[in-house]
mmCIF file of C-alpha atoms and ligand atoms in Angstrom:
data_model
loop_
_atom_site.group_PDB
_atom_site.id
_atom_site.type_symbol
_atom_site.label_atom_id
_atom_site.label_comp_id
_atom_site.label_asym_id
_atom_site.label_seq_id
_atom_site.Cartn_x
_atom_site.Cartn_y
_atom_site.Cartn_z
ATOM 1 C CA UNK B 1143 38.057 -29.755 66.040
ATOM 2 C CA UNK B 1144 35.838 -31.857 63.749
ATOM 3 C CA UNK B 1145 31.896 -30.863 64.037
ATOM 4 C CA UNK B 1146 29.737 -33.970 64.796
ATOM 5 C CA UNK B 1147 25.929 -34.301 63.726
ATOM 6 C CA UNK B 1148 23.824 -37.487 64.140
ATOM 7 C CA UNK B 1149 20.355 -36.975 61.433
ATOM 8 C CA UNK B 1150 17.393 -39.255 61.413
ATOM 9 C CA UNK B 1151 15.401 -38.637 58.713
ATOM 10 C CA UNK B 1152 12.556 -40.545 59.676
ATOM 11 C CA UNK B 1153 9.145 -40.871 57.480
ATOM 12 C CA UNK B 1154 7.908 -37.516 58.517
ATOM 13 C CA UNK B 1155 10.689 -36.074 60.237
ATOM 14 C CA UNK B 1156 14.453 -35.169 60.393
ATOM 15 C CA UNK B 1157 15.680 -34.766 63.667
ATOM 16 C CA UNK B 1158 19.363 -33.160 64.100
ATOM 17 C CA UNK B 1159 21.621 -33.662 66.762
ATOM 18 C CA UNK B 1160 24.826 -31.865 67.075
ATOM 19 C CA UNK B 1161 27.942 -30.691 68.791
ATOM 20 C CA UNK B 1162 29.344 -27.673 68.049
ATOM 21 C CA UNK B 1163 32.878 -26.100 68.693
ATOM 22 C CA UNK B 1164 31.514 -24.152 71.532
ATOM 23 C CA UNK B 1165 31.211 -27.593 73.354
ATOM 24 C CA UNK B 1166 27.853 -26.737 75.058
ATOM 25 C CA UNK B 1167 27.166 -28.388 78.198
ATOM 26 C CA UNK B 1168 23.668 -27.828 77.836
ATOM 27 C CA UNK B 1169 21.259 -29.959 75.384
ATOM 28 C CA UNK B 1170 19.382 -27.074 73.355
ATOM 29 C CA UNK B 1171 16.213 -27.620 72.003
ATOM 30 C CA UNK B 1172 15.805 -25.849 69.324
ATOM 31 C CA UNK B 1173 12.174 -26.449 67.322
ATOM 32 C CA UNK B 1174 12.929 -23.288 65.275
ATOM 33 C CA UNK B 1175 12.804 -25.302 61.514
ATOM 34 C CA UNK B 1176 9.374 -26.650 61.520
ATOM 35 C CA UNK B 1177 6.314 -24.251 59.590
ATOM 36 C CA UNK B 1178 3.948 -23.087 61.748
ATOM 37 C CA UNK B 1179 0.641 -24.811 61.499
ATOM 38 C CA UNK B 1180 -0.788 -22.092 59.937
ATOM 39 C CA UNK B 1181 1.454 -22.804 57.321
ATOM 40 C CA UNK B 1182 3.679 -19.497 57.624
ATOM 41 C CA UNK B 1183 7.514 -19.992 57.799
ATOM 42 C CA UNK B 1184 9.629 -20.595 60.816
ATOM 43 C CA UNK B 1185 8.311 -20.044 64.205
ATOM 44 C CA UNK B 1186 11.746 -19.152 66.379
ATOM 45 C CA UNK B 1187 9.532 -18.900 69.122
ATOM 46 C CA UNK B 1188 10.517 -22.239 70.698
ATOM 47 C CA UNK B 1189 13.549 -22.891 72.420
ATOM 48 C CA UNK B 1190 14.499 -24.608 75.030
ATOM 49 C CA UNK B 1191 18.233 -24.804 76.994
ATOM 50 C CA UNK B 1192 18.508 -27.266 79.929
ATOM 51 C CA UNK B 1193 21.474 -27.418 81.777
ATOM 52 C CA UNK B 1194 22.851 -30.555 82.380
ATOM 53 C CA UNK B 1195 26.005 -33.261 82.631
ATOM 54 C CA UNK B 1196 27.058 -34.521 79.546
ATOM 55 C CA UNK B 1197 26.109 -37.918 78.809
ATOM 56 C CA UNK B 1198 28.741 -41.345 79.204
ATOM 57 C CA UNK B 1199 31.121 -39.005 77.811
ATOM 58 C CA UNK B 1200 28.965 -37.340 74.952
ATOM 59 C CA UNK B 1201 29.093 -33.865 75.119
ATOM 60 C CA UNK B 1202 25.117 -32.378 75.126
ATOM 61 C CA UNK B 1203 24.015 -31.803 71.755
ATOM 62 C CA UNK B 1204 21.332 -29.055 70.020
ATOM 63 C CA UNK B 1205 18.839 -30.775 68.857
ATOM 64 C CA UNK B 1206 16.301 -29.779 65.920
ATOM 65 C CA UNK B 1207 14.074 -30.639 63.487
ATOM 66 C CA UNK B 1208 12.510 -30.323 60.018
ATOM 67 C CA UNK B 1209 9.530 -31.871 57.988
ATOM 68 C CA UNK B 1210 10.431 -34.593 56.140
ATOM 69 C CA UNK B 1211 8.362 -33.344 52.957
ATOM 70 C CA UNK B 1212 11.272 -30.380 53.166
ATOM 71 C CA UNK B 1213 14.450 -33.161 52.879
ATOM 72 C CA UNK B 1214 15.818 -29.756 51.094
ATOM 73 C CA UNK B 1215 15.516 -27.127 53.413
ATOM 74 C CA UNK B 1216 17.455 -30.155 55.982
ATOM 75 C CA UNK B 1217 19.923 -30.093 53.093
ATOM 76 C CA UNK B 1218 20.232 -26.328 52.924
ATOM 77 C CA UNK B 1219 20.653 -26.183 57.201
ATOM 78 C CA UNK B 1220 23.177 -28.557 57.223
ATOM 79 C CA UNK B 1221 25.226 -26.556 53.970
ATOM 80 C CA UNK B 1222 25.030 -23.452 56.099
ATOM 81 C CA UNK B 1223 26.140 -24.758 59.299
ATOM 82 C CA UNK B 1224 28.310 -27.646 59.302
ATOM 83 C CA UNK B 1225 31.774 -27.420 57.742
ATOM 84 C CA UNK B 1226 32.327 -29.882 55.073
ATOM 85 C CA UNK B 1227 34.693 -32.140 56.793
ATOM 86 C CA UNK B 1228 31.627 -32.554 59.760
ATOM 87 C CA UNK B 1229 31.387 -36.150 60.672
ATOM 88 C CA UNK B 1230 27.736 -36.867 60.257
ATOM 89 C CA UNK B 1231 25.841 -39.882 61.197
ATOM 90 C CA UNK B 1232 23.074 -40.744 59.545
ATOM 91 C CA UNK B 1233 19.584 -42.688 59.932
ATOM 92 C CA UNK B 1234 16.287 -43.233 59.032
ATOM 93 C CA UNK B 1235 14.308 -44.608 55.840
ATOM 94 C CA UNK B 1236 15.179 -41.178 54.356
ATOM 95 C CA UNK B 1237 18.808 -40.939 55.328
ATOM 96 C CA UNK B 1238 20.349 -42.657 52.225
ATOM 97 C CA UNK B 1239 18.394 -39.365 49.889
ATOM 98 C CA UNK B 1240 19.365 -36.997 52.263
ATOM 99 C CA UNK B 1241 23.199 -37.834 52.171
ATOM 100 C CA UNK B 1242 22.796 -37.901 48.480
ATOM 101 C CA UNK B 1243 22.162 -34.407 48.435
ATOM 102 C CA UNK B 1244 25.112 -33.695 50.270
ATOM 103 C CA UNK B 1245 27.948 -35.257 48.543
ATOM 104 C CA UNK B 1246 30.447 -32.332 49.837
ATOM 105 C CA UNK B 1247 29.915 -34.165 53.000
ATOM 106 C CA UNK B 1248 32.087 -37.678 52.604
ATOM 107 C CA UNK B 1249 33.282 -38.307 56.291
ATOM 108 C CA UNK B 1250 29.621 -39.752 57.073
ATOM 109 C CA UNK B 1251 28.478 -43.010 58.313
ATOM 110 C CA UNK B 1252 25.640 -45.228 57.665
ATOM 111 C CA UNK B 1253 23.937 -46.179 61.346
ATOM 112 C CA UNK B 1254 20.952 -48.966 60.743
ATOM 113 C CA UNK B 1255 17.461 -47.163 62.533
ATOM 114 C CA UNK B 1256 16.637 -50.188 64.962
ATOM 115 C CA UNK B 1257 20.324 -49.408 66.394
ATOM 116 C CA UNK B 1258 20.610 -45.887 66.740
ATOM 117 C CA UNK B 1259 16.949 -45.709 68.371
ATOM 118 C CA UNK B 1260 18.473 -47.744 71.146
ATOM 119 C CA UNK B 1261 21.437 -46.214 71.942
ATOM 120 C CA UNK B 1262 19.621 -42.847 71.877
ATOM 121 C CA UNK B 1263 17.184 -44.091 74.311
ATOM 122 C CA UNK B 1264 19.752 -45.437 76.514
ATOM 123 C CA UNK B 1265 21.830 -41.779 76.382
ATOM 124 C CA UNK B 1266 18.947 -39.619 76.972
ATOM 125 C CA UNK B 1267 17.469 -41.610 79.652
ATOM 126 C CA UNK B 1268 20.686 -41.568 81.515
ATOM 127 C CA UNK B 1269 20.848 -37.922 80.491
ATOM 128 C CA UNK B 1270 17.450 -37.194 81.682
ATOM 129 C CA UNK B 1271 18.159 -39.069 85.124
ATOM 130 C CA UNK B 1272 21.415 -37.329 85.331
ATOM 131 C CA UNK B 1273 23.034 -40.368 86.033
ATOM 132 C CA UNK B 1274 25.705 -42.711 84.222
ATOM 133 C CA UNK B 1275 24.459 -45.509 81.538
ATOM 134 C CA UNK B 1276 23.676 -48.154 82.901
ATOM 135 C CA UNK B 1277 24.930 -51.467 81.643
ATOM 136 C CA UNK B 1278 22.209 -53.554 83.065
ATOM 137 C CA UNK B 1279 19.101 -51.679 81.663
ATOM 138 C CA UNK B 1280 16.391 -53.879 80.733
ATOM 139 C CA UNK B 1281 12.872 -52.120 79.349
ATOM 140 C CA UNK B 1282 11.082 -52.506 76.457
ATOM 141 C CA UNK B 1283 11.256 -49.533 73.763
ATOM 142 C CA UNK B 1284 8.327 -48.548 72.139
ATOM 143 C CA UNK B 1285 9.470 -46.164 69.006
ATOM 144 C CA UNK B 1286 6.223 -44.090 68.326
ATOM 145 C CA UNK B 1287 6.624 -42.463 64.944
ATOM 146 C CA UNK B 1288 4.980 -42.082 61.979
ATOM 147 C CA UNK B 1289 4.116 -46.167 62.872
ATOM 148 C CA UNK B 1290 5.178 -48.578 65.752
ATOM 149 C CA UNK B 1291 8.400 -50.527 66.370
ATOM 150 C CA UNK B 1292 9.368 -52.332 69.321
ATOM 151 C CA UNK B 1293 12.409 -53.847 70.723
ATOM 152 C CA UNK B 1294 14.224 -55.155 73.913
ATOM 153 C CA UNK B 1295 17.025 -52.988 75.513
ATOM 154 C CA UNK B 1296 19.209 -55.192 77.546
ATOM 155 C CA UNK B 1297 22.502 -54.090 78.636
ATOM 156 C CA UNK B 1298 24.439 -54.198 74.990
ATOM 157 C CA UNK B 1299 21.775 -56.339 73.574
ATOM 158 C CA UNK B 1300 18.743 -55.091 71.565
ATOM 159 C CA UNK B 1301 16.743 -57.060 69.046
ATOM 160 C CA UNK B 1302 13.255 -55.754 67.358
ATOM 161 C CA UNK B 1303 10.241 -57.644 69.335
ATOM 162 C CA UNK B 1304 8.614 -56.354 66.358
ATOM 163 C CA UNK B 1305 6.708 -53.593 65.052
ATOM 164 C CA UNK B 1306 2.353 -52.312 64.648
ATOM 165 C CA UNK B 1307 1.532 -50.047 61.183
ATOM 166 C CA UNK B 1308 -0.280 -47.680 64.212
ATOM 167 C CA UNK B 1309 1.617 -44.603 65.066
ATOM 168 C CA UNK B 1310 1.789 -40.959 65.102
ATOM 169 C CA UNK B 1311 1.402 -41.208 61.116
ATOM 170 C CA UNK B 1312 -2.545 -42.382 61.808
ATOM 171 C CA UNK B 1313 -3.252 -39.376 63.971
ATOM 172 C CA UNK B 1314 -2.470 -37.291 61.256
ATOM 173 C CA UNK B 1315 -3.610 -39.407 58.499
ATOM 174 C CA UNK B 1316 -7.114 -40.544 60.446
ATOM 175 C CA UNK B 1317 -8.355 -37.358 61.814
ATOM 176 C CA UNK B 1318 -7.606 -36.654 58.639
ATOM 177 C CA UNK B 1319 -10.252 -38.476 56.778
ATOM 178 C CA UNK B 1320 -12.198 -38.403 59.869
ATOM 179 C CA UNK B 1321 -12.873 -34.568 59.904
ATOM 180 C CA UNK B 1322 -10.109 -32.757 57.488
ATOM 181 C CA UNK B 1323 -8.182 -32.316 60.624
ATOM 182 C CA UNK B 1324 -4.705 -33.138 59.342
ATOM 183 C CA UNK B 1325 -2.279 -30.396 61.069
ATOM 184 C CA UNK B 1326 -0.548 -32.282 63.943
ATOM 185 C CA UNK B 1327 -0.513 -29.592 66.570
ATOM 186 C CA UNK B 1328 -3.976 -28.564 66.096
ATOM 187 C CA UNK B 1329 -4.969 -32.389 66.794
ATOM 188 C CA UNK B 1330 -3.093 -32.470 69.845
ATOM 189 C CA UNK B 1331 -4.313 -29.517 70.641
ATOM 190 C CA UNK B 1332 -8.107 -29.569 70.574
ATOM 191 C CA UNK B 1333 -8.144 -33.545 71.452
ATOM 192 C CA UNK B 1334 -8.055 -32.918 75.151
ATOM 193 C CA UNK B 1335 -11.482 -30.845 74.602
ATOM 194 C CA UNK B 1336 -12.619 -34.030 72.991
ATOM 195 C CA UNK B 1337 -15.805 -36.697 74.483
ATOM 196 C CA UNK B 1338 -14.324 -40.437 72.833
ATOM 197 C CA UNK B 1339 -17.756 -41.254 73.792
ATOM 198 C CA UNK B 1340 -19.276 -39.225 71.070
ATOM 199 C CA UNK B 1341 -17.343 -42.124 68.419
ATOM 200 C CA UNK B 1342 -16.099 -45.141 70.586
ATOM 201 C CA UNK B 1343 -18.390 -47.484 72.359
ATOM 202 C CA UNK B 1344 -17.612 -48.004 76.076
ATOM 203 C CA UNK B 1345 -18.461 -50.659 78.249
ATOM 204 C CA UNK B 1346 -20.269 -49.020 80.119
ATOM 205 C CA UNK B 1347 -22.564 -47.735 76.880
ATOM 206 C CA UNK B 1348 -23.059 -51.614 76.290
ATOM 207 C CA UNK B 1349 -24.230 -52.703 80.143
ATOM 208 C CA UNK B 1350 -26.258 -49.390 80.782
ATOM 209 C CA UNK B 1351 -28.320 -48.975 82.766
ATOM 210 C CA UNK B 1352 -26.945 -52.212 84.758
ATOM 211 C CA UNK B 1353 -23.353 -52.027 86.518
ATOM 212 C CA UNK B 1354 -20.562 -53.013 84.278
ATOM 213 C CA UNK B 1355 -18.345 -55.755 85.567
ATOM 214 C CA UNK B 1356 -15.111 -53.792 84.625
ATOM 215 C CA UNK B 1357 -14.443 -49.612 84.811
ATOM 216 C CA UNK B 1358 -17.491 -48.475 82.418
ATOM 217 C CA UNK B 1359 -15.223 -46.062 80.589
ATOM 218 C CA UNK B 1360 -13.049 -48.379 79.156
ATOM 219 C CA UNK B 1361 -13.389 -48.896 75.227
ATOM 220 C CA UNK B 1362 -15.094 -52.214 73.756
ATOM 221 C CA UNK B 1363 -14.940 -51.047 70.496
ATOM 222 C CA UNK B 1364 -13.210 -48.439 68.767
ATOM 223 C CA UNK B 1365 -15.074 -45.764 66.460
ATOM 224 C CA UNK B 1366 -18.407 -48.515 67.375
ATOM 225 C CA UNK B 1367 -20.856 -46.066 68.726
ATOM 226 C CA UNK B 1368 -24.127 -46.963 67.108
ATOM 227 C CA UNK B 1369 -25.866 -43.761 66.862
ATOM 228 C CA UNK B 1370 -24.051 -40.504 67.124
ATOM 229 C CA UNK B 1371 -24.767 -37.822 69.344
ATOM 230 C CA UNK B 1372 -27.421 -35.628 68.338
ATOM 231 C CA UNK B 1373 -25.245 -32.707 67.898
ATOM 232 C CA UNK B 1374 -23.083 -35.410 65.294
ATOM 233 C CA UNK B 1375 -19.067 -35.798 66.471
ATOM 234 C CA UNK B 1376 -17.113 -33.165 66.544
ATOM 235 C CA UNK B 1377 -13.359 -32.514 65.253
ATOM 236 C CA UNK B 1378 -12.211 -32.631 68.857
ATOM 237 C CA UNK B 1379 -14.227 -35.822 69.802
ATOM 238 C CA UNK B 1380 -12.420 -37.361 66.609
ATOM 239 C CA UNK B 1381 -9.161 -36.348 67.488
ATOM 240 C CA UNK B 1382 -9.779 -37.751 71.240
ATOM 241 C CA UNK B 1383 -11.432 -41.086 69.794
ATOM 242 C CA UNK B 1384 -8.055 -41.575 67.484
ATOM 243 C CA UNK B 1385 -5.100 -40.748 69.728
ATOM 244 C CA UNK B 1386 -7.267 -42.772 72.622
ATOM 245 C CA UNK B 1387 -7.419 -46.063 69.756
ATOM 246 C CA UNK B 1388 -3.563 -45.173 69.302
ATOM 247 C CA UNK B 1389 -2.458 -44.897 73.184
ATOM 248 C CA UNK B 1390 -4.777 -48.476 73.763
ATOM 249 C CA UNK B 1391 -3.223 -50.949 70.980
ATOM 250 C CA UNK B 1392 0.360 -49.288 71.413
ATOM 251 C CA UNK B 1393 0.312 -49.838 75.181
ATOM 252 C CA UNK B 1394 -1.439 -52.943 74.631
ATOM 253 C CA UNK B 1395 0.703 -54.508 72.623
ATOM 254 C CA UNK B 1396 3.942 -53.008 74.288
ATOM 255 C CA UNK B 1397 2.884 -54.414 77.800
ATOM 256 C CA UNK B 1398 2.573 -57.421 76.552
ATOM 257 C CA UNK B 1399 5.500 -57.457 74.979
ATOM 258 C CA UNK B 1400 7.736 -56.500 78.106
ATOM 259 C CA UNK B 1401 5.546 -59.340 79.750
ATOM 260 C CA UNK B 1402 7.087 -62.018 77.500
ATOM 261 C CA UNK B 1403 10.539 -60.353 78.520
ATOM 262 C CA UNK B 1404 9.727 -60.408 82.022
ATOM 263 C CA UNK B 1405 10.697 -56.650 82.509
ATOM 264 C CA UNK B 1406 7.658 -53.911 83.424
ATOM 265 C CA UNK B 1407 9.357 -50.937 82.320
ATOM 266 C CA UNK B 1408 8.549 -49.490 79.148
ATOM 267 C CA UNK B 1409 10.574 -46.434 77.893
ATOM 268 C CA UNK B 1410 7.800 -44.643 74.989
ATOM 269 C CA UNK B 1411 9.907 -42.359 72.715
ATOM 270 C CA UNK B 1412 8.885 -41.006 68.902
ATOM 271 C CA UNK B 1413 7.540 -37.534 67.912
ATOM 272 C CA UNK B 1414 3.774 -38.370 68.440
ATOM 273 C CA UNK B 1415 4.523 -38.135 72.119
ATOM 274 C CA UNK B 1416 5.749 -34.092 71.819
ATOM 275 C CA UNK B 1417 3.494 -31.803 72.993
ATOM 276 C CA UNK B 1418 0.434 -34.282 72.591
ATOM 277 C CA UNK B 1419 -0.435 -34.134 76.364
ATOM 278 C CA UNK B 1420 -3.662 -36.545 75.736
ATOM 279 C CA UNK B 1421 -1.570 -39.287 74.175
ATOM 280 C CA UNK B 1422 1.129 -38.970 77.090
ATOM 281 C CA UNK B 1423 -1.843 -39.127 80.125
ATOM 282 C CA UNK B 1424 -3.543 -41.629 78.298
ATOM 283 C CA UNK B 1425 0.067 -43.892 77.915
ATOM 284 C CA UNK B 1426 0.588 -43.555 81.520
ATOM 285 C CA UNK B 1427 -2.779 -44.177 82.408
ATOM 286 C CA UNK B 1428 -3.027 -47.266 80.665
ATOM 287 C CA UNK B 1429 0.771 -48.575 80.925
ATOM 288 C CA UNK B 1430 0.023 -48.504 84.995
ATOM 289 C CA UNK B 1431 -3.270 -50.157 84.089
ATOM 290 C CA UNK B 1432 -1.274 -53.165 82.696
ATOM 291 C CA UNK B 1433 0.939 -53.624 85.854
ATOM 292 C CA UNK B 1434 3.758 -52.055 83.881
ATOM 293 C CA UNK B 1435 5.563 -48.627 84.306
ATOM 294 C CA UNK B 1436 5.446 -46.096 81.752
ATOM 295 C CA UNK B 1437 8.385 -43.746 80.828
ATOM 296 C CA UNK B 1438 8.591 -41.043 78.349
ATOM 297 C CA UNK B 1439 11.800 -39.272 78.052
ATOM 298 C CA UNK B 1440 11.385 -35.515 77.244
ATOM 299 C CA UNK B 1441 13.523 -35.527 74.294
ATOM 300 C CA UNK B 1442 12.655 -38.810 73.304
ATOM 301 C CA UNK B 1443 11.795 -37.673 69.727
ATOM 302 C CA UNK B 1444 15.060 -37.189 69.161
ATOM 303 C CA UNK B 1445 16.468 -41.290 70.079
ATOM 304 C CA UNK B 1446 17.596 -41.764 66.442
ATOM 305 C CA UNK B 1447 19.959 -38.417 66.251
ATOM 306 C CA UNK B 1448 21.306 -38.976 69.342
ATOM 307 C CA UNK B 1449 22.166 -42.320 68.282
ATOM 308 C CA UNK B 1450 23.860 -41.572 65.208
ATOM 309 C CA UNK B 1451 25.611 -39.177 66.818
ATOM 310 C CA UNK B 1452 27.007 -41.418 68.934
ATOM 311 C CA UNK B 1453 27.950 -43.887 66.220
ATOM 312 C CA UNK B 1454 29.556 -40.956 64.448
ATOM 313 C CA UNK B 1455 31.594 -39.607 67.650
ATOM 314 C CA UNK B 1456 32.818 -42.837 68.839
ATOM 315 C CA UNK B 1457 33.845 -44.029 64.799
HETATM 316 P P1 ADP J 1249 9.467 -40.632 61.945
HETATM 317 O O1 ADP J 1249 10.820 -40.982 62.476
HETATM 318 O O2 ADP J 1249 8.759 -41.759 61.302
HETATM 319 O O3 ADP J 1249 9.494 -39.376 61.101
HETATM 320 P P2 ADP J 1249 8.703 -39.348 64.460
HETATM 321 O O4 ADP J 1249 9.213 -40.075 65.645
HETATM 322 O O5 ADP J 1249 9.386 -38.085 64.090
HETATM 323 O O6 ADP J 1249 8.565 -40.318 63.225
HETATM 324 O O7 ADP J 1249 7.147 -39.065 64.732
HETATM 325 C C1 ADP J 1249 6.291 -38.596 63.714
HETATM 326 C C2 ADP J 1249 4.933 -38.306 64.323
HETATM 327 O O8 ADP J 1249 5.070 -37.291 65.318
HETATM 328 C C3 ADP J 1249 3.921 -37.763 63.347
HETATM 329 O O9 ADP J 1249 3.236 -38.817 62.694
HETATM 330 C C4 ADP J 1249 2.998 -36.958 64.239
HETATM 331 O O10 ADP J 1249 2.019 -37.760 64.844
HETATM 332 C C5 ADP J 1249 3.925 -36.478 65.351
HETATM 333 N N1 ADP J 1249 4.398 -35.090 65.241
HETATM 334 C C6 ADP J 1249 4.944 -34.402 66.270
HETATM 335 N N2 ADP J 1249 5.265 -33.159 65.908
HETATM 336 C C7 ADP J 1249 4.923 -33.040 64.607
HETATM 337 C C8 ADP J 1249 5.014 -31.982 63.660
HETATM 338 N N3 ADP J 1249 5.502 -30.786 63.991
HETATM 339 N N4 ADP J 1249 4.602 -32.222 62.392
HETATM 340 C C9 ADP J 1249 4.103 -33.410 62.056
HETATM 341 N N5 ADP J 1249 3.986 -34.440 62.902
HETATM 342 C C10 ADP J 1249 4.381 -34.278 64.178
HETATM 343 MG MG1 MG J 1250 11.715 -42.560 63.382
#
């Protein structure tokens, strides 16, 4: 039997998706590629094997991932575990100089980004229901990667609404310049610790001491506190103040888009949402906020393998 692999190698990373001979039943997680944050090869420590229905007829896949900035090491992977006549699906802005390092490889297929995000989010919802696709879905997608791109999933239809330069990429790059924070996990972790208040201005910082006429703690301005605390900001008030800016203008902007569809379901998928439990609380918080209804499928990352994989199964 032909191997099958759908790769999205996205701005700053490639996510895999395959099926193997074995035909697994189970989707496997497998995080194993990525360098620790402290910068020290592999960590194997993470894995992760639901059990599960296979999906409209899609066997379950393993899924993992590398850094982009390592297109090489996704090169050398894919060499030592996929047979050369694999059919591999591929997406992503990097996709096209990943295949071109893999020229062994020539039963592949080209699957445009917008596309193979959809159908992803489609499969792994239904997946992650454990129910059939639907044919008359109707959400709004909200791809949070290294930036923003929207669209409308309705039944077989699904054009880009359109698209914000605010994503995962200006965690990193932000708390970054911010406070030399740049390591992703290490944001996400110490942000929960974080005060925003110590770097945004509130509301209710503006109307104090007099009662504000909306909730006190929302933001009027981001990064707009005056005078700092007298203890200055600290890295975890930074990394708070920046995911909280990134959770407000991408719900923001997504809830108003499903408005103007007239659908309040909004499906959040994209890297930035794994194991970043501020910027998931603080996109259901505010999604509910807006009269809409937030979901955020756990493998959601992993939309634009899943969709080339499809693309290369059903070809
Ligand atoms: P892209 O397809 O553009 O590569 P992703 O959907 O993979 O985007 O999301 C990338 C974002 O996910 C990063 O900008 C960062 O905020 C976040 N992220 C999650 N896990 C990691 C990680 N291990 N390393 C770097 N960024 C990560
Ligand atoms: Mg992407």
């Amino acid at each position: 039997m032909t191997m099958q692999a759908g790769i999205d190698a996205g701005g700053t990373l490639i996510k895999i998706a395959y099926l193997s001979d074995a035909g697994s039943e189970a989707w496997e997680k497998a995080e194993s590629r990525l360098p620790r944050s402290d910068g020290t090869g592999a960590d194997a420590s993470r894995q992760e094997r639901p059990q599960g229905e296979a999906v409209g007829g899609l066997r379950a896949p393993t899924l993992l991932k590398f850094a982009a900035s390592r297109l090489e090491d996704a090169a050398d992977w894919v060499r030592a575990n996929l047979p050369e006549d694999a059919r591999i699906g591929y997406t992503g802005g990097q996709a096209e100089r990943l295949r071109r390092l893999l020229p062994q490889y020539a039963n592949a297929v080209m699957v445009p980004e917008f596309a193979a995000t959809a159908e992803g989010a489609v499969r792994i919802r239904a997946y992650e229901r454990g129910g059939a696709v639907a044919a008359a879905e109707r959400f709004v997608l909200a791809n949070v990667g290294t930036g923003t791109s929207l669209h409308l999933v309705q039944g077989a239809e699904r054009p880009r609404l359109g698209g914000i330069g605010l994503g995962g990429g200006t965690i990193v790059g932000l708390t970054g310049l911010l406070c030399g924070l740049r390591d992703y996990e290490a944001i996400a972790r110490i942000a929960p610790l974080g005060d925003r208040e110590a770097v945004d201005l509130t509301v209710g910082q503006i109307y104090a001491p007099a009662e504000p006429p909306i909730a006190g703690d929302l933001t009027a301005a981001n990064f707009a506190r005056p005078v700092p605390p007298a203890a200055g900001a600290q890295p975890q008030d930074y990394a708070a103040a920046v995911i909280g800016m990134v959770a407000e203008i991408v719900v923001t902007v997504a809830a108003q888009a499903a408005k103007m569809q007239g659908t309040s379901r909004i499906v959040y998928v994209g890297s930035s949402y794994e194991n970043n439990p501020l910027l998931r609380d603080l996109t259901a918080r505010f999604t509910e906020m807006l009269g809409c209804e937030a979901e955020m499928p756990e493998r959601g990352a992993y939309c634009g393998a899943i969709g080339a994989l499809h693309a290369a199964v059903e070809e």
